[in-house]
Coordinates of C-alpha atoms in Angstrom, one line a residue:
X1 CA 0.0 0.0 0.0
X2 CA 2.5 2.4 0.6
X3 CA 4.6 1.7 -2.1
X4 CA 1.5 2.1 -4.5
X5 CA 1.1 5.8 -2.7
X6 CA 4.6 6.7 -3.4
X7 CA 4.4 5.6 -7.0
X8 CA 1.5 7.9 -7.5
X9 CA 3.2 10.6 -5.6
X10 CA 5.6 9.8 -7.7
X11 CA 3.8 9.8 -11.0
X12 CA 1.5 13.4 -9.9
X13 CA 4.7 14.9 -9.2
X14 CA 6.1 13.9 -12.7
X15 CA 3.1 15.1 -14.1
X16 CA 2.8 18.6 -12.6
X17 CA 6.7 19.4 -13.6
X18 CA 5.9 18.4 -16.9
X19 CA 2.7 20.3 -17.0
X20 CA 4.9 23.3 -15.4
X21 CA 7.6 22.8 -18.4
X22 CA 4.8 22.7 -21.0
X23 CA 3.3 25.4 -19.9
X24 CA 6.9 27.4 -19.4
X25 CA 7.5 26.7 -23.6
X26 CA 7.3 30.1 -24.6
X27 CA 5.5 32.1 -27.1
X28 CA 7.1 32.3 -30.9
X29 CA 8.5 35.5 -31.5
X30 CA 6.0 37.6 -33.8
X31 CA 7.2 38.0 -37.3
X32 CA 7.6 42.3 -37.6
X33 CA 7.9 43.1 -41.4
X34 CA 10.6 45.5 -41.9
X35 CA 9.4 49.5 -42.6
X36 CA 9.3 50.1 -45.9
X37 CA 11.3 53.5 -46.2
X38 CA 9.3 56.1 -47.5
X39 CA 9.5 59.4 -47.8
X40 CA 6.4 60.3 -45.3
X41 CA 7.3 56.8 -43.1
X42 CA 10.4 58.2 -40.8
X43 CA 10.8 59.2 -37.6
X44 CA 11.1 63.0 -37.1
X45 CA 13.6 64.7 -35.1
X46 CA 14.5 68.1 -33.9
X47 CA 18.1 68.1 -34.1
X48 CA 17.8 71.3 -31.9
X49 CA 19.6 70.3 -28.9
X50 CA 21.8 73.5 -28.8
X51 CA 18.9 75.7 -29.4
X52 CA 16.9 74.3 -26.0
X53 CA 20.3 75.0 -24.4
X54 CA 20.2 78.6 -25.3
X55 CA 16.4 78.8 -24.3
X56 CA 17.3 77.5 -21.1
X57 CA 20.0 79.6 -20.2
X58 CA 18.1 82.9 -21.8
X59 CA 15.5 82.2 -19.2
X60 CA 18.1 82.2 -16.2
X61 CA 19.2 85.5 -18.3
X62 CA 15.8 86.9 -17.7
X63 CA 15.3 85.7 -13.9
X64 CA 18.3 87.6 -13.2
X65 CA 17.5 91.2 -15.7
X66 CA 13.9 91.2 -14.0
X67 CA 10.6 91.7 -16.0
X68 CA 10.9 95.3 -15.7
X69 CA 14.0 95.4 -17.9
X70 CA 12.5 92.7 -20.5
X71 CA 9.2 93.6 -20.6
X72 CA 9.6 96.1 -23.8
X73 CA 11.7 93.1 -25.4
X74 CA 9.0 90.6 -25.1
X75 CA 5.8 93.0 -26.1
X76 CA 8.2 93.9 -29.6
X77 CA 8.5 89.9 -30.3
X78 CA 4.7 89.0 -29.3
X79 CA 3.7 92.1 -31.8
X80 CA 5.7 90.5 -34.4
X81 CA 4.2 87.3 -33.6
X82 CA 0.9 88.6 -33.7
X83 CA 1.8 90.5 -37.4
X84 CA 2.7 86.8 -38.6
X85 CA -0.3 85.1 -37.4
X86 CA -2.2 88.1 -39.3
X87 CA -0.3 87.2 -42.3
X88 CA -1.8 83.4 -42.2
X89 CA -4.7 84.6 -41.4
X90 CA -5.7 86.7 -44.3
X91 CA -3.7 84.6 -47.3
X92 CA -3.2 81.4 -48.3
X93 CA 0.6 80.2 -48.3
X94 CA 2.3 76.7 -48.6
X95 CA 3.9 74.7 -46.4
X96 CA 7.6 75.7 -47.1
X97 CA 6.6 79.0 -46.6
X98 CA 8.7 81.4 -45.0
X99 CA 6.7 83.1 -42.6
X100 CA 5.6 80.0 -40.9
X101 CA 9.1 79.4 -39.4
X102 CA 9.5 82.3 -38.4
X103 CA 6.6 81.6 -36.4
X104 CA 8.0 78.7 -35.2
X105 CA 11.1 81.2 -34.1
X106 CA 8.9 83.8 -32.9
X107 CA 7.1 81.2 -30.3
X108 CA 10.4 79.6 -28.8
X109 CA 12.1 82.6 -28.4
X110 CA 8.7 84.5 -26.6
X111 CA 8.7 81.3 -23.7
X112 CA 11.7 82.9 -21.6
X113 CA 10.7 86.1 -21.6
X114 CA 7.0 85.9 -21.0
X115 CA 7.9 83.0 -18.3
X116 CA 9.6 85.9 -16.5
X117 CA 6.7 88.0 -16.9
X118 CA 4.1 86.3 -16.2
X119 CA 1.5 89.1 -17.1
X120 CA 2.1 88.5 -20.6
X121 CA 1.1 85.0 -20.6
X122 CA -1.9 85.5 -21.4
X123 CA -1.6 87.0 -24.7
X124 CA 1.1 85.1 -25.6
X125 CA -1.1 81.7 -25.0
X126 CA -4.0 83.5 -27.4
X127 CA -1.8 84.4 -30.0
X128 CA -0.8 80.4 -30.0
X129 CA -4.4 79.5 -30.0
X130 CA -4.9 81.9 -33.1
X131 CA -2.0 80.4 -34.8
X132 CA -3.1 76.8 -34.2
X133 CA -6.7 78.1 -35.8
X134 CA -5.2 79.9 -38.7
X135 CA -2.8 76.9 -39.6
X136 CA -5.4 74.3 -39.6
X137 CA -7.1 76.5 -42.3
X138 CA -4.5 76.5 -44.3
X139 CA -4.1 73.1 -44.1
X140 CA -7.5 72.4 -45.8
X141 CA -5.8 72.8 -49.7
X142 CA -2.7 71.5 -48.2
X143 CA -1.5 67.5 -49.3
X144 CA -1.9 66.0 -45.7
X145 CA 0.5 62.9 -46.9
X146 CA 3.4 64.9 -48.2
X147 CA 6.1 64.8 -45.9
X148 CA 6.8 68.5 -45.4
X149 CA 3.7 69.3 -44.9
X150 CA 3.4 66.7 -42.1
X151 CA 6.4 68.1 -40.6
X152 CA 5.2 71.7 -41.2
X153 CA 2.1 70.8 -39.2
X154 CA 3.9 68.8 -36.3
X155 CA 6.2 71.6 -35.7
X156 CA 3.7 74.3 -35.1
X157 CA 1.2 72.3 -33.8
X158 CA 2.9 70.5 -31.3
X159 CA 5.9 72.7 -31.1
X160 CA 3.4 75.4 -30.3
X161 CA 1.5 73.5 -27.4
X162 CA 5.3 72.4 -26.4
X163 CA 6.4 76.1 -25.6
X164 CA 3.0 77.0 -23.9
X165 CA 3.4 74.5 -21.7
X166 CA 7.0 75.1 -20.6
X167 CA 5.7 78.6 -19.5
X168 CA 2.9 77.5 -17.6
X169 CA 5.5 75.5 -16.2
X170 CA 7.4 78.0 -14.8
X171 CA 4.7 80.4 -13.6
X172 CA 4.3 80.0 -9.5
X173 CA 0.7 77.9 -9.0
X174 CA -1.3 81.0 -8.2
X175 CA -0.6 83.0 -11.1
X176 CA -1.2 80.1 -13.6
X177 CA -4.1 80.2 -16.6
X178 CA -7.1 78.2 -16.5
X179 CA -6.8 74.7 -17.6
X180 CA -9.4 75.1 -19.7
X181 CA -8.8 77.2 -23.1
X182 CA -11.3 77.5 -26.2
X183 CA -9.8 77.6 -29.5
X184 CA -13.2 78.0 -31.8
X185 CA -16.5 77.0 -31.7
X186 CA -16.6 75.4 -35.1
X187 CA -20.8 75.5 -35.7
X188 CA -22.7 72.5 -35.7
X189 CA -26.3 71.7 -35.8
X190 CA -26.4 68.2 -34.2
X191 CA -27.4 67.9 -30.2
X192 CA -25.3 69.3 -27.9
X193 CA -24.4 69.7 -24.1
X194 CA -22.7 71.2 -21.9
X195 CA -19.5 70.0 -20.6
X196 CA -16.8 71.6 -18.0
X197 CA -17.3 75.0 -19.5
X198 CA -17.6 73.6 -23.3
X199 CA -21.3 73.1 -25.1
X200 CA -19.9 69.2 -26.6
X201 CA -21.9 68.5 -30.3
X202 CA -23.2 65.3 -30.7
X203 CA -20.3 63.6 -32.8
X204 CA -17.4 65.4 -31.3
X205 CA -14.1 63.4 -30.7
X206 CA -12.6 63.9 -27.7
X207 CA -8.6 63.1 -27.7
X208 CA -6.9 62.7 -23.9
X209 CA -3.6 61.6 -22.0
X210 CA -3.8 58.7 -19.7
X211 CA -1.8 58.4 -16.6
X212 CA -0.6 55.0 -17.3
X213 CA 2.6 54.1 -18.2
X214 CA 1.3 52.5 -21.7
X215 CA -0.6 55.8 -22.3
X216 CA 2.6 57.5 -22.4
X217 CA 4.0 54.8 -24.9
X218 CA 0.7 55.2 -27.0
X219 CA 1.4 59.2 -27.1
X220 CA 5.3 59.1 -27.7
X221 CA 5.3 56.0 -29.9
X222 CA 4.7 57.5 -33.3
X223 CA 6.9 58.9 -36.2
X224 CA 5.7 62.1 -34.6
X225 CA 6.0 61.4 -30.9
X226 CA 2.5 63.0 -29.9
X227 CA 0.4 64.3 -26.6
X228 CA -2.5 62.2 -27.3
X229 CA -2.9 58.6 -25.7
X230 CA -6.9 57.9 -26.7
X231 CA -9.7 58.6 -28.5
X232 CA -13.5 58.8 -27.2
X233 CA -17.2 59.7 -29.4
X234 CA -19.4 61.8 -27.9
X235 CA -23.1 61.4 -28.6
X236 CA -25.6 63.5 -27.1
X237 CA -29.6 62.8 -26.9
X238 CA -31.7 65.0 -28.9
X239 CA -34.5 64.8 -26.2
X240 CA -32.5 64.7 -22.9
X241 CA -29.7 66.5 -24.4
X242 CA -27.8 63.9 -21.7
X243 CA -24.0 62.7 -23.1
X244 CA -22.4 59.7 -23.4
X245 CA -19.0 58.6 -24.0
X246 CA -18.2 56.0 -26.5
X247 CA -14.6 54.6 -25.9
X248 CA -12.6 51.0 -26.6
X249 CA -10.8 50.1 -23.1
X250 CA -7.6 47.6 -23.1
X251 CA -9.6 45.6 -20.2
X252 CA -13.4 45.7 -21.4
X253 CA -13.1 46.3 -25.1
X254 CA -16.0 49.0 -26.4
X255 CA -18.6 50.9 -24.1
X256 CA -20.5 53.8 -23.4
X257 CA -20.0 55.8 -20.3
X258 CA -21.4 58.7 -18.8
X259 CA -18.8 61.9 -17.9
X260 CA -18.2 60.9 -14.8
X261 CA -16.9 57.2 -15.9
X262 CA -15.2 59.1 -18.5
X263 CA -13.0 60.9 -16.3
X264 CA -12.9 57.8 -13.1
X265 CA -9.7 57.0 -15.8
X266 CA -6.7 59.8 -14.7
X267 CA -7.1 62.0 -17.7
X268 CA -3.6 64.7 -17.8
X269 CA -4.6 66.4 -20.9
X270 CA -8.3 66.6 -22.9
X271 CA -9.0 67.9 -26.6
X272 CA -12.3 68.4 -28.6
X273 CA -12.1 68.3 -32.1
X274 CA -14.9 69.1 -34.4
X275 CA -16.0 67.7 -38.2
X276 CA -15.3 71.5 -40.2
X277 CA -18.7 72.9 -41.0
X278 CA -17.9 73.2 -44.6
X279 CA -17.1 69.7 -45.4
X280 CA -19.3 69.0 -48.6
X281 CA -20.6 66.0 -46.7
X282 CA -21.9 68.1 -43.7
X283 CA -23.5 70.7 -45.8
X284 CA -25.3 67.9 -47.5
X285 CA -26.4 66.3 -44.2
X286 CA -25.8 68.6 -41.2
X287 CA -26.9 65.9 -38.7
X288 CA -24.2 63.6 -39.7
X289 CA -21.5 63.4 -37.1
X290 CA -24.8 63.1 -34.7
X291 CA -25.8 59.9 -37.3
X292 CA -22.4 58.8 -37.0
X293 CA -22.2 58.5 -32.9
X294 CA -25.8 57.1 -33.0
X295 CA -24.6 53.9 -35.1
X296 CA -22.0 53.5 -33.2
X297 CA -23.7 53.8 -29.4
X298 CA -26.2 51.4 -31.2
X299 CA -23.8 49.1 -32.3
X300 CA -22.0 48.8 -28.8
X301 CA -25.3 48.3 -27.3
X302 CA -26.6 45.4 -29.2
X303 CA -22.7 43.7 -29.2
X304 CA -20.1 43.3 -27.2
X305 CA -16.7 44.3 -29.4
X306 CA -13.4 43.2 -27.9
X307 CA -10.3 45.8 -28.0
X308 CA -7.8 45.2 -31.1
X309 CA -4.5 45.0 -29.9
X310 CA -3.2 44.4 -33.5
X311 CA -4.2 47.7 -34.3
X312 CA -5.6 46.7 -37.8
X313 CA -8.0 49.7 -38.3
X314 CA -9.5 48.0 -41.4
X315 CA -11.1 45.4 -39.5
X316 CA -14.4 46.5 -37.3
X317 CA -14.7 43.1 -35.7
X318 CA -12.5 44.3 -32.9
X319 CA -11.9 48.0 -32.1
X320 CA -8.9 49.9 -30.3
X321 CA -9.9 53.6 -29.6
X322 CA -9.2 55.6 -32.9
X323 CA -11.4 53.5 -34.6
X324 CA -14.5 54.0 -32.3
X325 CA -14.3 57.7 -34.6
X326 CA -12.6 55.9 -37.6
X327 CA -15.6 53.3 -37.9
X328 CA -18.6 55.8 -36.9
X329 CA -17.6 58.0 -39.6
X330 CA -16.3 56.1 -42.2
X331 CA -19.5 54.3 -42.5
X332 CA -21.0 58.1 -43.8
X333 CA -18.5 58.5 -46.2
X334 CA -16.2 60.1 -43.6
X335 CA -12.5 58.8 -43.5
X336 CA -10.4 60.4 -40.9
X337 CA -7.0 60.1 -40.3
X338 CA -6.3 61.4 -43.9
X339 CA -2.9 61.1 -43.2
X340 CA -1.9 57.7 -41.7
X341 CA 0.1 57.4 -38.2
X342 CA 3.4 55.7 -38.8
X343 CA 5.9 53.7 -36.7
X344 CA 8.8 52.7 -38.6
X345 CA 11.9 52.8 -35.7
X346 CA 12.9 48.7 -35.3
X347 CA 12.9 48.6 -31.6
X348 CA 9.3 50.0 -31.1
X349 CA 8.0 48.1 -33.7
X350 CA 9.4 45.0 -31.8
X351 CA 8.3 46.5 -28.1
X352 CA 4.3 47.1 -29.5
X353 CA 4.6 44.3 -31.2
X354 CA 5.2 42.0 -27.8
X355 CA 2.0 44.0 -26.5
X356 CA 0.0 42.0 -29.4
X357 CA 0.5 45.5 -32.1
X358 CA 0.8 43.6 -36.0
X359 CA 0.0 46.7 -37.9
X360 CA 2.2 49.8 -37.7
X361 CA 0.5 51.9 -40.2
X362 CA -1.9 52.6 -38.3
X363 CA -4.3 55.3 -36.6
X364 CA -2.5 56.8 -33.7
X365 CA -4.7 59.1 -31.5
X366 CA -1.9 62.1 -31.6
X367 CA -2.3 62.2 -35.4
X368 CA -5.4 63.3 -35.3
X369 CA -5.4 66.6 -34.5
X370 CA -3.3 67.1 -37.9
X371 CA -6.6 66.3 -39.6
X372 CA -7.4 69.0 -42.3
X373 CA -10.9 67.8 -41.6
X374 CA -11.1 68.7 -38.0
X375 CA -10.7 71.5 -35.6
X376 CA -9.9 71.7 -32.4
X377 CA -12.6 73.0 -30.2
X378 CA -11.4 73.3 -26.8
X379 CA -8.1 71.9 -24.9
X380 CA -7.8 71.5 -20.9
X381 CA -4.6 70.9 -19.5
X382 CA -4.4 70.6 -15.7
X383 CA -1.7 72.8 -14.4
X384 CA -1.6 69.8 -11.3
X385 CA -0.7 66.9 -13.4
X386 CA 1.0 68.7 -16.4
X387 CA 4.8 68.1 -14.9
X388 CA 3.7 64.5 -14.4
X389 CA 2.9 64.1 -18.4
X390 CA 6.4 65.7 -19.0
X391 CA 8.1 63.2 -16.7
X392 CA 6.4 60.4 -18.4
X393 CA 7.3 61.9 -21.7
X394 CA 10.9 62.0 -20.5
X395 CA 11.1 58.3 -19.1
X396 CA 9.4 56.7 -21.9
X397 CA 11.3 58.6 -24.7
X398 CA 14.5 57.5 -22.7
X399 CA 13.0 54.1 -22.8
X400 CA 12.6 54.0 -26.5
X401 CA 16.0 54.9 -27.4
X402 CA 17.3 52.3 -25.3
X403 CA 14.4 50.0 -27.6
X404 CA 16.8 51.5 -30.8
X405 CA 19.9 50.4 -29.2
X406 CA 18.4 46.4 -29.0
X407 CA 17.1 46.3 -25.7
X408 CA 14.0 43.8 -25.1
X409 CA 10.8 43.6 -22.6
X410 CA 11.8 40.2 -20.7
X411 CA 10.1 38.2 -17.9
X412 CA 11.1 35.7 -15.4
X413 CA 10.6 32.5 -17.7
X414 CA 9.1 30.6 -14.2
X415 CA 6.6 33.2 -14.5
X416 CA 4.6 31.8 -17.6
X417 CA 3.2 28.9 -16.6
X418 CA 1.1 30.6 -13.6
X419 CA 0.3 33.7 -16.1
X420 CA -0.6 31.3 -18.5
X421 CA -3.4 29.9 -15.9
X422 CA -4.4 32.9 -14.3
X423 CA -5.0 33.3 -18.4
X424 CA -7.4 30.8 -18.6
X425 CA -9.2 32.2 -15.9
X426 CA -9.3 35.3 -17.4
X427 CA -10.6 33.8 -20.6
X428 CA -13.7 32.4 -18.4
X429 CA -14.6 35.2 -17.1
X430 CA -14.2 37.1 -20.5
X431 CA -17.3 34.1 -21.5
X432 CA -19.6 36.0 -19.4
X433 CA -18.5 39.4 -20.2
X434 CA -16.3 40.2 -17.3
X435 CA -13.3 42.0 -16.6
X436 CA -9.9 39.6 -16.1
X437 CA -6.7 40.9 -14.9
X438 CA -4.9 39.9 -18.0
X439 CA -7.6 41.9 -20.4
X440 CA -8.9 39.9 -23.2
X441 CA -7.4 39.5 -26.8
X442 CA -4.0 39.8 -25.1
X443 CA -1.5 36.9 -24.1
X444 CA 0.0 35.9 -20.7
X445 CA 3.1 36.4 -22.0
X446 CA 2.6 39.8 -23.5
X447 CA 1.2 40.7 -20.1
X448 CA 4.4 39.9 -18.0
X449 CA 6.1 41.9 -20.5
X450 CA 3.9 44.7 -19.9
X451 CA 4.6 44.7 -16.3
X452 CA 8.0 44.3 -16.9
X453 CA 7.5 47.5 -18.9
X454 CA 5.3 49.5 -16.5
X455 CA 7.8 48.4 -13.3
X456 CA 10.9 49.9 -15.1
X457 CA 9.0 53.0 -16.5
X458 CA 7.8 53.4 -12.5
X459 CA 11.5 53.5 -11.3
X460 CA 12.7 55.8 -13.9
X461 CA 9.4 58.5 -13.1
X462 CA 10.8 58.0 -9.2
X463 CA 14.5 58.8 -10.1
X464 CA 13.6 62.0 -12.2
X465 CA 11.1 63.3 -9.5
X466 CA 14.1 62.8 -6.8
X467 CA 16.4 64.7 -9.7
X468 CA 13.9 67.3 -10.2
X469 CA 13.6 67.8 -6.3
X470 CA 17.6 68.7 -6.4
X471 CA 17.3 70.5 -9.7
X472 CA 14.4 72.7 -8.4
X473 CA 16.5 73.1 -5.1
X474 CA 19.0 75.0 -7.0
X475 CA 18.1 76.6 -9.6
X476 CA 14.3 77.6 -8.6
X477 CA 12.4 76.4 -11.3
X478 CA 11.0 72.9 -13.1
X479 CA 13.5 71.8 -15.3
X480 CA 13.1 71.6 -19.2
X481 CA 11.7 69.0 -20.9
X482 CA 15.3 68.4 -22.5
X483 CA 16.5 68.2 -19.3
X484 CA 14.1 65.8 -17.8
X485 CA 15.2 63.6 -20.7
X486 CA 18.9 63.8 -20.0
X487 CA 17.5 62.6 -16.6
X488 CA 15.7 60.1 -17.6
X489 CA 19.2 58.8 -19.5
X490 CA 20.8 58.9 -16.8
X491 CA 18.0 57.1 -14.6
X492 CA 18.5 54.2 -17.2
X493 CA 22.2 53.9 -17.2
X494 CA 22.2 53.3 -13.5
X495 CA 19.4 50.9 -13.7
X496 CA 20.7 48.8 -17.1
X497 CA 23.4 47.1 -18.3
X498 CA 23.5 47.5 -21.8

C-alpha cells in the first residue's frame, strides 16, 4: 500500500513538472515586417539640442534682468508674432513658406521672456491659439500625406502647445491660466451639451492623455511622438440633451459611459475636435456626425466588441480607440485620419509588437489633431498633473532609445506557466462578459512583458522626480523638458546594463 502511494506521488509529481515545463515553452517571437522606407514613413527629429540649451540659459538671463528690464523686449517679439499670425490669417501660403518658421522662431524665443513675466502669458497663449486656428485653415488645400507638410504641421502644432506649456511650467501655481482654453466653436447643428465649461456636439471626438505608463508609450510611440494617448465619441440625446461617451478600453473592449466614468480614468490632458462645418458631406447632411455616434452607441449596445490590440483599423470586428471615430464616420463617407500614423523605428515596432501590435501603419490618436478635416474646439490641460505628463514623456522617450539600441521587454521564464493559468481564468470570465486581470485579446506572456514594462517605466518616473527635487532646489524652477530627458538617461544607465 505504501509503495502504491509513493508511486503515484511519484507519478503526480512527474506530471505537474511536466505540465509546469509545458506550460513554461514560450510564445514564438511575432514575425515584424521591416518599414518600408518612404519618404512620409520616418521618424522626425528636432536636431535642436543647442537651441533648448540657449532657451534655457536665456530664461536664467531673464530671472536675473527682472521683468521690468524685459518687458519692452517681449511686447516687440509678441507684436511680431501677432503680425505673422495676421499674415496666415488673411492669405493662403504653402507649407515651405517662409513666414511659418518664423513663427515657429517667434514662439520659442517668446517662452523665456513671458515666463519671467508672467502678465504677458496670457496674450502670448491667445496668439498660440490663433495660430493653431489659422494653420489648420491652411491646411484644408494642403497635401496631408506629403512629408513636409506633415512636418510643417507637427512643428507648429505641437511645437506650439510644447512652448505654452513650458511657460505655464514656470509660472508659481497661483498665477497660472485656466486649464481650460477654447480655441473655436466650429458651428454645428447636431445635439449638444454642456461639458466643463464647453457646449460638446453630438459627434465630437474627444482626444486625452492617460496616466498609465502605456498611455505614455501610445502618445510618444509614433513617427511624430505626440500628446495624445486615446480617442473617445461623444453622442448626445436630442430629447435629454444627456451625453455619453463612447470609448474601446484595453480591459473591457468597447462601451459607453457617462462623464463621470469618463473621467474615473486619470485623464492629464483633454481635446475636442470638431468635423469643419464646410465639409461637402456636412453641408449635405448637417446631422451627420450626430448619425455617425448614434450607429455606433447602437452598435456597442446590441454587441459586445473586444479591444484590437493588432491595431488593424481596417477590420471592425475588434476595435482599439481611434477607430471607435474611424468606424462611426467612415461608414458616412467620412475617413479620418487622412494622413496615416506611422511607426517605422525597429525597436518600437518590436516593443508594440510584444504587446500584441501587428499593424504599424496605423491610426495613432496624436495624429489626429493634424486632420485638415477637423478643428480643435477646446483643450484643458491641468496645471496639477501637467509636470507629471512631462516626466512620463521624458522616461518613456528614454525608454525608447534604449528599444533603438536592442534592448527587449523580458520576464522571469518561471513566470509563464502561472500567467498562462491565471489566463485561462481570465478567458472564463471574459465568456460571461467580465473584466480579467490579463484583459482579453492579449497573451500571458505579453502581459508579463507589460509589467516588466510599467515596473521599469515606475523607477525611472521615481528617479527623475528625486532629480527634479535637487534641480528645483537650486536653480528655482521645473526643469526643461530636455532636461528631464537627459535625466531620464541617466536614470536608465544606473538601472541597465547595456
Amino acid at each position: 500500500m505504501k509503495s502504491k502511494i509513493v508511486k503515484i506521488t511519484g507519478i503526480s509529481i512527474a506530471v505537474l513538472i511536466s505540465v509546469f515545463f509545458i506550460l513554461a515553452i514560450p510564445e514564438p517571437t511575432p514575425v515584424i515586417p521591416a518599414a518600408e522606407p518612404t519618404s512620409i514613413a520616418k521618424p522626425f527629429a528636432w536636431n535642436q539640442d543647442v537651441f533648448w540649451d540657449s532657451l534655457e540659459s536665456e530664461f536664467f538671463a531673464a530671472m536675473k534682468a527682472g521683468c521690468v528690464i524685459i518687458m519692452y523686449r517681449a511686447d516687440y517679439n509678441l507684436f511680431l508674432l501677432e503680425k505673422l499670425i495676421e499674415q496666415i490669417e488673411t492669405r493662403q501660403i504653402e507649407p515651405e513658406a517662409t513666414e511659418l518658421r518664423q513663427i515657429e522662431n517667434q514662439i520659442f524665443i517668446l517662452g523665456p521672456l513671458v515666463a519671467e513675466c508672467d502678465g504677458k502669458v496670457p496674450r502670448y497663449l491667445h496668439l498660440i491659439a490663433r495660430m493653431r486656428t489659422a494653420l489648420k485653415r491652411q491646411s484644408e488645400k494642403w497635401d496631408i500625406n506629403d512629408r513636409l507638410t506633415r512636418e510643417t504641421l507637427y512643428r507648429l502644432l505641437y511645437g506650439g502647445r510644447a512652448a505654452a506649456e513650458e511657460v505655464i511650467l514656470q509660472i508659481h501655481a497661483i498665477r497660472r491660466p485656466p486649464a481650460l482654453q477654447i480655441d473655436n466653436d466650429e458651428h454645428s447643428s447636431t445635439p449638444a451639451s454642456n461639458f466643463l465649461g464647453v457646449k460638446i456636439h453630438s459627434g465630437d471626438i474627444f482626444v486625452s492623455r492617460g496616466g498609465a505608463p502605456t498611455s505614455a508609450l501610445i502618445a510618444r510611440g509614433n513617427d511624430f511622438p505626440g500628446n495624445f494617448s486615446h480617442i473617445a465619441l461623444a453622442f448626445v440625446d436630442s430629447s435629454t440633451k444627456s451625453l455619453k461617451i463612447i470609448e474601446s478600453h484595453i480591459e473591457r473592449g468597447v462601451e459607453i459611459s457617462t462623464p463621470e466614468d469618463y473621467f474615473q480614468d486619470k485623464k492629464l490632458r483633454i481635446m475636442v475636435l470638431r468635423l469643419r462645418s464646410n465639409l461637402p458631406s456636412l453641408v449635405e447632411d448637417p446631422l451627420l456626425p450626430h448619425r455617425a455616434a448614434a450607429a455606433m452607441l447602437n452598435r456597442v449596445k446590441s454587441e459586445h466588441i473586444p479591444y484590437d490590440f493588432s491595431m488593424d483599423y481596417n477590420d471592425t470586428t475588434k476595435i482599439f480607440c481611434s477607430e471607435v471615430a474611424s468606424t462611426a464616420y467612415r461608414k458616412f463617407g467620412i475617413n479620418l485620419w487622412l494622413g496615416l500614423s506611422h511607426i517605422s523605428a525597429p525597436g518600437l515596432r518590436r516593443w508594440l509588437a510584444d504587446f500584441g501590435v501587428r499593424h504599424f501603419e496605423t491610426q495613432e490618436p496624436s495624429d489626429l489633431e493634424y486632420d485638415p478635416q477637423l478643428c480643435v474646439v477646446a483643450e484643458w490641460r491641468d496645471p496639477e498633473t501637467l509636470f507629471k505628463d512631462h516626466i512620463d514623456n521624458a522616461a518613456t522617450e528614454a525608454m525608447l532609445e534604449m528599444a533603438e539600441r536592442g534592448f527587449v521587454l523580458d520576464y522571469k521564464w518561471y513566470m509563464l506557466p502561472a500567467a498562462r493559468i491565471l489566463k485561462a481564468y481570465c478567458w472564463t470570465l471574459n465568456l460571461f462578459h467580465k473584466e480579467g486581470q490579463i484583459p482579453e485579446g492579449m497573451s500571458a506572456a505579453s502581459a508579463l512583458k507589460h509589467e516588466f514594462y510599467a515596473a521599469l517605466h515606475a523607477k525611472v518616473v521615481d528617479d527623475v522626480q528625486r532629480q527634479v527635487n535637487i534641480y528645483h532646489r537650486y536653480r528655482r524652477i521645473n526643469p526643461p523638458s530636455w532636461e528631464l530627458l537627459r535625466m531620464a538617461r541617466t536614470s536608465l544607465q544606473t538601472q541597465i546594463s547595456y
